[in-house]
Each structure stands twice: as C-alpha cells, then as structure tokens.
C-alpha cells in the first residue's frame, strides 16, 4: 500500500520531470511522446486510487503510510506520509478521473502549440500537487501541495506569456493567493505552537485540539478559512478567478473542475474536527459562501466572454459548497464538489470546442447558429447546462437539492433563501449563454475541424453529468443516505412532504430562470445596457476599486518611502555618519604624517603628562 499510495502522487510528478527535461534538452517536436506520457500519468494515478479504494473497503479503516522522516527536532518529527480515508480517496478518485479526461482533451486543443511538451509538464505537475494535497496525512505535507497548485496555476495562467495581459493575470492569481496563504500560514503556525504534540498529523491534532481555548480555536479556524477564500475565490479574494481565463481552456477546466478551486472546500472538510468546536465560525463561512454565490451569479448574468461566465459560475457554485461545509453538512458540500467537477469540466471543454471551431472567438454576441453544426458539442453543453441549473434527472439537481434541503432542515432560512434565489439566477445566466451560443441568428462561418480526442472526453463527461448525481438520491426518492454514511455523518431527515416540496421549489425557480433567459433572448434584450447593468457587467468595478483604493495608494506610499524616507532619511543619515567618520579620520591623519620630530615631540609630551600625573598622585 505504501508503494501504491505514493505511486498516486509520484506518477504525475515523475512524468512532469521527464517531460520537462525532455523539452529542455531540445526534443520539442516529440508530440506523440509528450501526449502519451502526459495522459498515462493521471490515468495510472486513477487506477492506483481504485486499488487503494478496494483495500480501504476491505479494511474499513483509514490507511496510513509513511515514506521517510522529513523533519526531526528533539521529540518532534514530521513524516512524509499519506492518508487514504473516506475523504481523501473520494477526492483523489474524481480528481484523477476528470483530470485524465481533461488531459486527453488538451492533447487535441494544444497540438499545434510550440510549447506542447512544456504544457504537459506543467499539467502533470498540477495533478501531482493536487493529489498530494488531498492525500497528505498532515497539514504540513498538505501545504506542499497547497503551494504546488498555486505555482502551477501561475505557470499555466500566464502560459501565453508573450502578451502582457496574460502575465498580469498570472501575477494577479499568484499574489491574491499569497494574501490568502498568509492567513493560512498564520493559522497553521498558531495551531502548531499551541499543541504540545510530537507529531503534527491530522489524527494527533484531532485528539488534542479540544484542550485549546475556544477563542484561540476561533482565531485558528478563521485564519485557515482565509487561505480557503484565496484558493476557492470567495469574497474578497475572488478577483484573480476571471482573469485566470487568460490561460488555455484546458487549464481553466482543470483549475475549475478538478484541482485548485476545490482545495479550499476540501481543507474545511479535512479540518471538520476543528470547525465542529467553533460552529459560529462555521456560520461565518456559510455566510461568506452565500454572498459569494449571489454576487458571482449577478455578475455572470451580464458577462459576454464565454469563459468568464463560466468562471463566475464556478465562484457561485463554490459558494454553495461553503454554505454546506459551514453548517457542518460536509456530505452535501463534497457531493456538489463531485457533480460540479463533471458538469463544469464539460462546460469548459465544450466552450473550448466552440472557441476552437470559431477561430478562438470568445464573445457570445459573435456566436450563434451552432446547434446543428456542432451537434455533439451542442448536446454535451445542453446536458451540462441542465446539470448546473439543477434540472432533474441531471447531477446538479441532486447535489444542489441536498445542500438546500440541509440548510432548510438546520433552520438556516436566510441562507436557504439566498441559495434558492441563486439557483434561479444560475439557470438564467447559463441558458442565456446556451441560447446565445447555439441558437442566436448569425452569419454562417467556416468552422475549424475538431479532433476525436476533443470529442470523446465530452461524451464521457456528459454521461457523468447525468448519472453521478444518483449516488446522492434523496430519501423521498428511495435514497439510503449513502454519502452521509460514507463520510461518517448523521445526515438530515425531513418528511417526505417537505423533501418533495423543497425539490419542487428548486425546480420551479430553475424553470423560471430558463423561461426568463429565453424571453430576453427572443426579445434581443441582451444588447440593452442601462447604467445598473453596466455596473454589473464590469463586476461592480471591483478591479478599479482595488486598483484605485489599494494598489495605487500602496504604490504612492512605496514611492514616498523609497524617494523620501529611504533616500533622504535613511540613506542621508548613514552617509552623514560616514562623512563625519571620514572627517574625523582626516583630522586624525595629522597624527600619522611620517614626521619623526613630531612623533618624538608627542612621545615626550606623553611622558611629561604621565610624570606630572604621578607627581600629583604622590
């Protein structure tokens, strides 16, 4: 098991090293080699995860493996260890599976790119980092993967570095995440110094954390969540996510569906033993998720870049996940993580197919008429749109219903109301995209041909977007609460009448959103831009506010410190001290002028003064 578990992480890591070295050595045209090795790595990780899952089911107990001792100081040690339990294997399974499909698709999408080998090296490193993050047996080991996905996102978002806006987007993502990670490090460091334990594993922490002061626990939980806000793009550290669309579309799919943005939700679930002790912090987490979901849905309803619409939808769906995790319903939140991975990957890959077919056009106002010309893309995008909108029997219906039913059962009625409103808004902006891309009248354009390796992943993901939701069947439909049992949770229980009513409300609101989207589409109202819609379409000018209110004042402060305080204060003070010493040295130089008569006179004067002192002393 040690070999198998470490193989899950090491396979894409070794693949990344092999591909990177091959590319750096000048073998840049070995596209088939890069593609085969690049795709095999996540596929092998998926198969090894299945083997680990089988062993876990046989033992019905977590599997702990330690590779080597990484740090040993006195009685304290940190082992490079991995943990295969219900949560980590659940995450690793769909991360590796969906990641494999995105890798297959990326081969066709990036085939003509000059940096094909470099791209797959980055891609596999991204997978290795995410798998290490979810399989780590301690927060320290997890933090390696946490920072790994951060640096890989920077490399892939700014992949087309020839354009300054792309490098700016990569820098923005990197810096926004550093802000969140600063809070995360503070939380981990506080937890580390507060616990007197010889091993900083999750198991050791959970066994001792109840002894800490509740106020200290609240501080730790809040600071850890700051890191999750950065990684999972919630208010206020969401600003990097829309700009991340500067990277190739497969990168967007991997970030949004299987890797980076789900890391924050996973972290909160992994630290459930902490957040159970501080439910008020959990409510804060749920509240941030609710307003992030509402805010992002509102912005998405007025975007015209197809990838930015999907980016804001990711932020909104992550808000749902945090709403569930914040109230302790990790089963519902992680269920939505799973279903979202399938339909969001499908949406991004379908959008990528549309973009390639139209010669890299991303504005939905310049699309249209593709329903009969890209039939399989149209079908897959329709399935994904129905899934994210929460329409039965697609996957999103079950996971979204589970979250909203849990919020209602736990009497968080304000959060439930926001969730229902966001559900209607989601169906509106997603069907707005769907109608504009596939049914809007337009001039017939020549479409670029799409490779088979860009088609098969869409079919598999479309199938997953239909069937994967059935593992979380509601009790009213005969469900057994499988996911709650899998994660060791009680789950919530509502009467059949309540469950059917809530499902009916969710479906009704989603249908209203679809009807409204069709009405606005048929009336051509998407081109009208009153002032308040212009504000929304510019994301409430958040970037401008940050630029004018934070970045520029800091730049001016830095310039003042650099030009005034540093040069005219610190530097001038130091230079004046130096010149004073030089002046004193020049004056003292008269005593060392090489004149023997002067030396003799000074020696005689010294002897005379000494004799005078001795005479006075006697």
XYZ file of C-alpha atoms in Angstrom:
618
model
C 0.000 0.000 0.000
C 2.911 2.338 0.638
C 4.073 1.890 -2.955
C 0.542 2.241 -4.323
C -0.355 5.374 -2.358
C 2.915 7.130 -3.093
C 2.563 5.989 -6.702
C -0.653 8.018 -6.991
C 1.346 11.197 -6.350
C 4.720 10.214 -7.773
C 3.440 9.040 -11.178
C 2.366 12.515 -12.405
C 5.319 14.080 -10.575
C 7.880 11.837 -12.309
C 6.027 12.322 -15.586
C 6.298 16.102 -15.165
C 10.044 15.815 -14.568
C 10.559 13.528 -17.577
C 8.508 15.747 -19.877
C 10.165 18.913 -18.600
C 13.703 17.568 -19.002
C 12.922 16.186 -22.465
C 11.585 19.561 -23.526
C 14.544 21.461 -22.042
C 17.008 19.147 -23.801
C 15.645 20.370 -27.122
C 13.362 17.490 -28.128
C 10.386 19.797 -28.599
C 8.748 18.047 -31.545
C 8.093 14.692 -29.865
C 4.391 15.430 -29.615
C 3.249 11.809 -29.519
C 5.709 11.072 -26.694
C 4.602 14.124 -24.717
C 0.942 13.264 -25.242
C 1.165 9.568 -24.343
C 3.289 10.121 -21.236
C 1.222 13.140 -20.224
C -2.095 11.247 -20.430
C -0.850 7.966 -18.952
C 0.277 9.632 -15.717
C -3.165 10.737 -14.418
C -4.700 7.528 -15.782
C -2.265 5.402 -13.753
C -2.981 7.575 -10.709
C -6.686 6.874 -11.179
C -6.112 3.121 -11.400
C -3.890 3.161 -8.305
C -6.587 5.124 -6.482
C -9.095 2.411 -7.366
C -6.748 -0.200 -5.885
C -6.385 1.910 -2.734
C -10.153 2.244 -2.522
C -10.535 -1.527 -2.764
C -8.058 -2.017 0.098
C -9.824 0.644 2.161
C -13.183 -1.072 1.655
C -11.677 -4.408 2.697
C -10.293 -2.988 5.951
C -12.980 -0.336 6.539
C -10.270 1.696 8.240
C -8.003 4.552 7.100
C -4.674 3.553 5.578
C -1.621 5.384 6.941
C 1.736 5.148 5.173
C 4.972 6.978 5.936
C 7.724 7.326 3.384
C 10.505 8.878 5.430
C 11.107 11.314 8.260
C 11.234 14.768 6.722
C 11.969 16.759 9.885
C 13.107 15.568 13.317
C 13.927 18.055 16.067
C 14.102 16.728 19.634
C 10.906 14.804 20.292
C 9.116 16.404 17.365
C 9.055 14.877 13.904
C 7.225 15.267 10.619
C 6.999 12.261 8.338
C 6.352 12.478 4.636
C 3.176 10.479 4.973
C -0.072 9.868 3.134
C -3.551 9.060 4.381
C -6.178 7.065 2.492
C -9.523 7.544 4.183
C -13.082 8.167 3.012
C -12.447 11.849 2.283
C -9.043 11.636 0.589
C -9.948 8.670 -1.632
C -13.237 10.323 -2.596
C -11.351 13.424 -3.739
C -8.477 11.543 -5.382
C -10.851 9.407 -7.439
C -12.606 12.198 -9.294
C -9.524 14.448 -9.395
C -7.560 11.755 -11.243
C -10.507 10.627 -13.408
C -11.687 14.048 -14.522
C -8.046 15.142 -14.783
C -7.369 12.271 -17.202
C -10.255 13.320 -19.441
C -9.035 16.921 -19.460
C -5.521 15.702 -20.349
C -6.904 13.716 -23.294
C -8.830 16.765 -24.497
C -5.807 19.041 -24.007
C -3.807 16.989 -26.495
C -6.147 17.979 -29.311
C -6.589 21.542 -28.111
C -2.844 22.255 -27.758
C -1.499 20.039 -30.557
C -0.194 22.881 -32.727
C 1.305 24.802 -29.803
C 5.092 25.156 -29.849
C 5.347 24.501 -26.134
C 3.330 21.264 -26.230
C 5.801 19.345 -24.057
C 6.203 22.177 -21.569
C 2.425 22.453 -21.273
C 2.024 18.794 -20.330
C 4.911 19.035 -17.870
C 3.076 21.852 -16.102
C -0.226 19.957 -16.375
C 1.130 16.821 -14.722
C 2.853 18.839 -12.008
C -0.530 20.428 -11.323
C -2.093 16.971 -10.929
C 0.705 15.774 -8.639
C 0.316 18.835 -6.411
C -3.453 18.391 -6.080
C -3.173 14.666 -5.345
C -0.544 15.352 -2.673
C -2.834 17.991 -1.182
C -5.776 15.604 -0.788
C -3.780 12.525 0.275
C -1.470 14.224 2.803
C -1.635 12.918 6.367
C -0.680 16.231 7.976
C -1.258 19.950 7.358
C 2.463 20.454 6.686
C 2.542 17.875 3.884
C -0.775 19.227 2.587
C 0.769 22.696 2.463
C 3.358 21.449 -0.043
C 0.546 20.511 -2.418
C -1.326 23.690 -1.465
C 1.581 25.836 -2.646
C 2.227 23.497 -5.567
C -1.180 24.137 -7.120
C -0.554 27.850 -6.554
C 2.696 27.950 -8.525
C 1.274 25.686 -11.258
C -1.732 27.970 -11.658
C 0.675 30.883 -12.130
C 2.668 28.975 -14.767
C -0.436 27.873 -16.679
C -2.490 31.068 -16.449
C 0.447 33.053 -17.831
C 1.326 30.281 -20.312
C 0.934 32.641 -23.272
C 3.429 34.999 -21.670
C 4.083 36.878 -24.917
C 1.032 39.034 -24.112
C 1.438 41.306 -21.092
C -2.219 40.865 -20.024
C -1.617 37.132 -19.629
C 1.418 37.585 -17.391
C -0.533 40.176 -15.421
C -3.312 37.625 -14.939
C -0.813 35.053 -13.697
C 0.723 37.581 -11.315
C -2.719 38.559 -10.065
C -3.643 34.951 -9.300
C -0.320 34.356 -7.586
C -0.459 37.488 -5.444
C -4.127 37.105 -4.477
C -3.397 33.589 -3.324
C -0.351 34.776 -1.380
C -2.676 37.043 0.607
C -4.878 34.074 1.439
C -1.900 31.841 2.138
C -0.509 34.366 4.615
C -3.644 33.842 6.704
C -3.404 30.086 6.210
C 0.206 30.043 7.445
C -0.713 32.130 10.491
C -3.489 29.668 11.310
C -1.200 26.643 10.920
C 1.608 28.276 12.893
C -0.771 29.186 15.735
C -2.095 25.635 15.794
C 1.449 24.258 15.749
C 2.739 26.293 18.703
C -0.478 25.792 20.690
C -0.364 21.989 20.662
C 2.305 20.120 22.607
C 2.411 17.005 20.438
C 5.287 15.084 18.923
C 3.597 14.556 15.548
C 1.615 17.150 13.609
C -0.685 14.683 11.812
C -4.428 15.177 11.436
C -5.014 12.301 13.840
C -2.765 13.756 16.533
C -4.262 17.230 16.103
C -7.853 15.980 16.330
C -7.051 14.027 19.505
C -5.635 17.096 21.284
C -7.367 20.131 19.825
C -10.308 20.114 22.234
C -7.935 21.178 25.032
C -7.307 24.590 23.445
C -9.085 27.816 24.411
C -12.283 28.396 22.352
C -11.172 31.903 21.413
C -7.872 30.560 20.126
C -9.703 27.866 18.162
C -11.926 30.524 16.586
C -8.861 32.515 15.539
C -7.207 29.421 14.043
C -10.388 28.430 12.199
C -10.842 31.928 10.804
C -7.233 32.221 9.594
C -7.365 28.806 7.927
C -10.521 29.897 6.140
C -8.696 32.996 4.844
C -6.498 30.569 2.924
C -9.602 28.825 1.595
C -11.032 32.191 0.468
C -7.931 32.741 -1.663
C -7.768 29.258 -3.183
C -11.506 28.931 -3.776
C -12.033 32.524 -4.975
C -14.610 33.779 -2.490
C -15.282 37.380 -1.452
C -12.992 39.363 -1.243
C -10.118 37.346 -2.784
C -12.043 36.254 -5.883
C -10.590 38.913 -8.203
C -7.995 36.569 -9.717
C -10.507 33.990 -10.987
C -11.984 35.818 -14.019
C -8.528 36.917 -15.183
C -7.353 33.305 -14.915
C -9.243 32.709 -18.163
C -6.152 34.086 -19.922
C -4.700 30.575 -19.859
C -5.571 27.848 -22.383
C -9.099 26.469 -21.968
C -7.945 23.024 -20.697
C -6.164 24.912 -17.895
C -9.416 26.638 -16.980
C -11.178 23.280 -16.945
C -8.535 21.692 -14.697
C -8.452 24.638 -12.270
C -12.223 24.914 -12.010
C -13.275 21.265 -12.122
C -10.637 19.038 -10.550
C -7.900 20.983 -8.822
C -7.151 24.342 -7.298
C -10.501 25.947 -6.505
C -11.831 22.852 -4.724
C -8.823 22.860 -2.380
C -10.448 25.368 -0.020
C -13.602 23.284 0.384
C -11.511 20.164 0.942
C -9.438 21.924 3.598
C -12.525 22.968 5.567
C -13.843 19.402 5.360
C -10.480 17.966 6.431
C -10.477 20.224 9.497
C -14.027 19.244 10.441
C -12.754 18.229 13.907
C -11.828 21.902 14.403
C -14.921 23.534 12.915
C -17.259 21.300 14.906
C -15.880 23.024 18.025
C -16.484 26.531 16.658
C -19.917 26.477 14.963
C -20.114 30.301 14.935
C -17.073 30.397 12.626
C -18.840 27.789 10.504
C -21.854 30.080 10.159
C -19.483 32.867 9.077
C -18.033 30.533 6.436
C -21.529 29.702 5.200
C -22.444 33.404 5.082
C -19.364 34.272 3.018
C -20.253 31.410 0.682
C -23.849 32.616 0.345
C -22.946 36.183 -0.567
C -20.156 34.993 -2.880
C -22.681 32.768 -4.672
C -25.171 35.622 -5.033
C -22.564 38.202 -6.054
C -20.953 35.953 -8.678
C -24.306 34.886 -10.122
C -25.321 38.513 -10.556
C -22.065 39.353 -12.355
C -22.258 36.247 -14.576
C -25.664 37.359 -15.833
C -24.062 40.311 -17.666
C -20.811 38.866 -18.986
C -20.198 38.287 -22.683
C -16.919 36.353 -22.591
C -17.966 32.689 -22.545
C -15.097 31.669 -20.281
C -15.687 34.500 -17.806
C -19.333 33.487 -17.483
C -18.161 30.002 -16.539
C -15.533 31.453 -14.199
C -18.098 33.430 -12.226
C -20.384 30.402 -12.208
C -17.562 28.446 -10.539
C -17.268 31.098 -7.853
C -21.025 30.921 -7.351
C -21.111 27.106 -7.135
C -18.211 27.154 -4.687
C -20.368 29.434 -2.564
C -22.924 26.605 -2.376
C -20.193 24.225 -1.236
C -19.076 26.589 1.519
C -22.682 27.110 2.615
C -22.939 23.362 3.201
C -19.490 22.986 4.759
C -20.071 25.964 7.042
C -23.121 24.388 8.664
C -21.356 21.047 9.049
C -23.002 19.313 6.068
C -19.733 18.130 4.528
C -21.521 15.300 2.746
C -23.708 17.764 0.820
C -20.832 20.151 0.095
C -18.486 17.411 -1.115
C -21.292 15.860 -3.155
C -21.593 19.150 -5.017
C -17.803 19.184 -5.438
C -18.128 15.842 -7.244
C -21.053 16.727 -9.508
C -19.571 20.145 -10.212
C -16.327 18.515 -11.344
C -18.189 16.694 -14.112
C -20.525 19.365 -15.409
C -18.031 22.227 -15.020
C -15.307 20.274 -16.842
C -17.883 19.538 -19.534
C -18.861 23.212 -19.768
C -15.274 24.399 -20.114
C -14.293 21.702 -22.600
C -17.452 22.373 -24.590
C -16.695 26.095 -24.529
C -13.157 25.296 -25.664
C -14.521 23.292 -28.591
C -16.729 26.238 -29.577
C -13.804 28.646 -29.247
C -11.554 26.481 -31.435
C -14.289 25.891 -34.020
C -14.840 29.652 -34.327
C -11.152 30.512 -34.616
C -10.662 31.412 -30.941
C -13.679 33.673 -30.649
C -14.896 34.050 -27.031
C -17.599 36.746 -27.231
C -21.047 35.108 -27.131
C -22.524 38.039 -29.080
C -20.437 36.905 -32.065
C -21.561 33.299 -31.814
C -24.842 31.613 -32.633
C -26.275 29.077 -35.042
C -24.053 26.231 -33.789
C -26.734 23.814 -32.604
C -26.951 21.994 -35.946
C -23.316 22.483 -36.950
C -21.620 21.193 -33.786
C -24.192 18.623 -32.766
C -22.179 16.655 -30.214
C -20.824 19.866 -28.646
C -24.349 21.266 -28.514
C -25.707 18.100 -26.882
C -22.949 17.972 -24.270
C -23.253 21.678 -23.453
C -27.030 21.319 -23.106
C -26.569 18.426 -20.662
C -24.022 20.401 -18.639
C -26.265 23.484 -18.616
C -29.225 21.452 -17.391
C -26.998 19.870 -14.733
C -25.642 23.135 -13.327
C -29.165 24.601 -13.436
C -30.427 21.836 -11.153
C -32.890 20.188 -13.522
C -33.952 16.599 -12.845
C -32.521 13.993 -13.550
C -29.107 15.583 -14.083
C -26.351 15.521 -11.451
C -26.614 19.104 -10.282
C -30.255 18.596 -9.296
C -29.352 16.062 -6.597
C -26.337 17.823 -5.089
C -27.910 21.269 -5.099
C -31.120 19.881 -3.617
C -29.108 18.154 -0.885
C -27.429 21.436 0.090
C -30.654 23.448 0.126
C -32.571 20.730 1.986
C -29.820 20.612 4.608
C -29.883 24.379 5.077
C -33.649 24.266 5.468
C -33.530 21.336 7.895
C -30.923 23.099 10.041
C -33.159 26.193 10.106
C -30.748 28.478 8.255
C -33.651 30.026 6.392
C -31.811 33.155 5.210
C -29.037 31.049 3.682
C -31.662 28.747 2.159
C -33.465 31.713 0.597
C -30.236 33.035 -0.898
C -29.468 29.560 -2.214
C -32.877 29.301 -3.909
C -32.506 32.751 -5.483
C -29.019 31.859 -6.746
C -30.426 28.632 -8.212
C -32.823 30.676 -10.343
C -30.085 33.099 -11.349
C -27.824 30.189 -12.306
C -30.351 28.733 -14.712
C -30.908 32.228 -16.142
C -27.294 33.103 -16.948
C -26.388 29.585 -18.084
C -29.310 29.348 -20.500
C -28.541 32.893 -21.590
C -25.143 31.541 -22.629
C -26.688 28.455 -24.211
C -29.234 30.360 -26.329
C -26.679 32.952 -27.454
C -24.054 30.383 -28.442
C -26.225 27.776 -30.148
C -29.488 29.394 -31.299
C -28.853 33.097 -31.935
C -29.138 34.038 -35.632
C -25.771 34.801 -37.155
C -23.811 34.761 -40.379
C -22.663 31.282 -41.299
C -18.950 30.970 -40.625
C -16.366 28.399 -41.608
C -15.762 26.148 -38.626
C -12.389 24.685 -37.751
C -12.335 20.908 -37.530
C -12.164 19.335 -34.062
C -10.109 16.225 -33.356
C -11.552 12.993 -31.966
C -9.571 13.422 -28.749
C -11.587 16.606 -28.155
C -14.875 14.737 -28.654
C -14.608 11.594 -26.528
C -13.951 13.405 -23.216
C -17.143 15.418 -23.819
C -19.162 12.225 -24.212
C -17.768 10.653 -21.014
C -18.264 13.837 -19.001
C -21.798 14.207 -20.368
C -22.567 10.678 -19.200
C -21.104 11.510 -15.780
C -23.166 14.702 -15.594
C -26.266 12.532 -15.953
C -25.541 9.538 -13.722
C -23.120 10.643 -10.993
C -25.804 12.522 -9.079
C -27.757 9.336 -8.409
C -25.341 8.285 -5.659
C -26.931 11.034 -3.541
C -30.557 10.123 -4.128
C -32.908 11.904 -1.667
C -34.778 9.843 0.914
C -38.065 10.804 -0.756
C -36.858 9.044 -3.921
C -35.707 5.943 -2.083
C -32.177 7.059 -1.223
C -30.343 5.412 1.685
C -28.149 8.354 2.711
C -25.082 6.692 1.204
C -22.902 9.812 1.194
C -23.674 10.700 4.806
C -22.675 7.195 5.847
C -19.546 7.337 3.688
C -18.317 10.442 5.489
C -19.498 9.229 8.878
C -22.153 11.915 9.309
C -25.657 11.749 10.668
C -27.275 13.490 7.730
C -30.551 15.368 7.960
C -34.026 13.929 7.908
C -37.077 15.709 6.569
C -40.542 14.383 5.979
C -41.293 13.123 2.500
C -43.705 16.018 2.019
C -41.015 18.545 2.955
C -38.450 16.951 0.645
C -40.834 16.883 -2.317
C -41.867 20.467 -1.617
C -38.262 21.684 -1.495
C -37.406 19.809 -4.690
C -40.436 21.341 -6.320
C -39.423 24.852 -5.241
C -35.884 24.361 -6.580
C -37.145 23.032 -9.900
C -39.761 25.767 -10.239
C -37.201 28.513 -9.632
C -34.807 26.932 -12.146
C -37.555 26.763 -14.772
C -38.388 30.429 -14.163
C -34.732 31.263 -14.847
C -34.817 29.294 -18.104
C -38.036 30.925 -19.259
C -36.732 34.392 -18.429
C -33.476 33.675 -20.297
C -35.439 32.552 -23.353
C -37.724 35.586 -23.172
C -34.803 38.023 -23.021
C -33.036 36.134 -25.769
C -36.092 36.150 -28.053
C -36.644 39.869 -27.394
C -32.953 40.611 -28.133
C -32.635 42.381 -24.767
C -29.048 41.320 -24.216
C -27.871 44.362 -26.156
C -29.551 46.880 -23.848
C -27.186 48.353 -21.305
C -28.806 50.630 -18.696
C -26.460 52.062 -16.104
C -27.027 49.438 -13.405
C -26.361 46.633 -15.892
C -23.143 48.342 -16.975
C -22.079 48.361 -13.327
C -22.819 44.648 -13.063
C -21.106 43.830 -16.365
C -17.954 45.497 -15.026
C -18.161 43.285 -11.908
C -19.155 46.293 -9.786
C -15.834 47.864 -10.798
C -14.111 45.729 -8.158
C -10.816 45.753 -10.056
C -10.983 49.536 -10.426
C -11.762 49.945 -6.727
C -8.856 47.697 -5.760
C -6.589 49.495 -8.219
C -7.556 52.985 -7.037
C -8.191 52.222 -3.387
C -5.454 49.724 -2.563
C -2.777 49.266 -5.213
C -2.200 52.896 -6.239
C -2.121 54.215 -2.631
C 0.386 51.480 -1.778
C 2.427 52.380 -4.848
C 2.430 56.046 -3.850
C 3.348 55.124 -0.284
C 6.142 52.898 -1.553
C 7.407 55.665 -3.851
C 7.347 58.139 -0.953
C 9.218 55.730 1.296
C 11.685 54.929 -1.488
C 12.324 58.536 -2.528
C 11.928 60.411 0.747
C 12.303 58.156 3.738
C 14.885 55.829 2.223
C 16.992 58.267 0.158
C 16.592 61.492 2.139
C 16.140 59.881 5.539
C 17.904 56.567 6.000
C 20.495 56.891 3.211
C 21.250 60.544 4.014
C 21.646 59.785 7.735
C 24.018 56.908 7.041
C 26.037 58.980 4.555
C 26.336 61.841 7.020
C 27.706 59.419 9.612
C 30.155 58.168 7.018
C 31.289 61.679 6.114
C 31.670 62.501 9.815
C 33.932 59.489 10.243
C 35.882 60.470 7.118
C 36.285 63.993 8.500
C 37.451 62.631 11.857
C 39.850 60.339 10.036
C 41.350 63.197 8.096
C 41.865 65.138 11.305
C 43.427 62.128 12.982
C 45.628 61.718 9.932
C 47.758 64.624 11.194
C 48.994 62.338 13.946
C 50.306 59.873 11.363
C 52.186 62.127 8.949
C 55.586 60.304 8.933
C 57.490 63.228 10.602
C 59.877 61.752 13.242
C 60.271 65.056 15.084
C 56.513 65.261 15.568
C 56.438 61.669 16.840
C 59.294 62.424 19.284
C 57.542 65.566 20.469
C 54.274 63.665 21.042
C 56.095 60.903 22.894
C 57.901 63.459 25.082
C 54.606 65.248 25.765
C 53.040 61.960 26.732
C 55.867 61.038 29.078
C 55.716 64.524 30.593
C 51.971 64.260 31.214
C 52.450 60.845 32.808
C 55.193 62.154 35.086
C 53.048 65.142 36.070
C 50.176 62.787 36.943
C 52.448 60.623 39.079
C 53.885 63.641 40.933
C 50.372 64.904 41.744
C 49.400 61.468 42.893
C 52.337 61.342 45.339
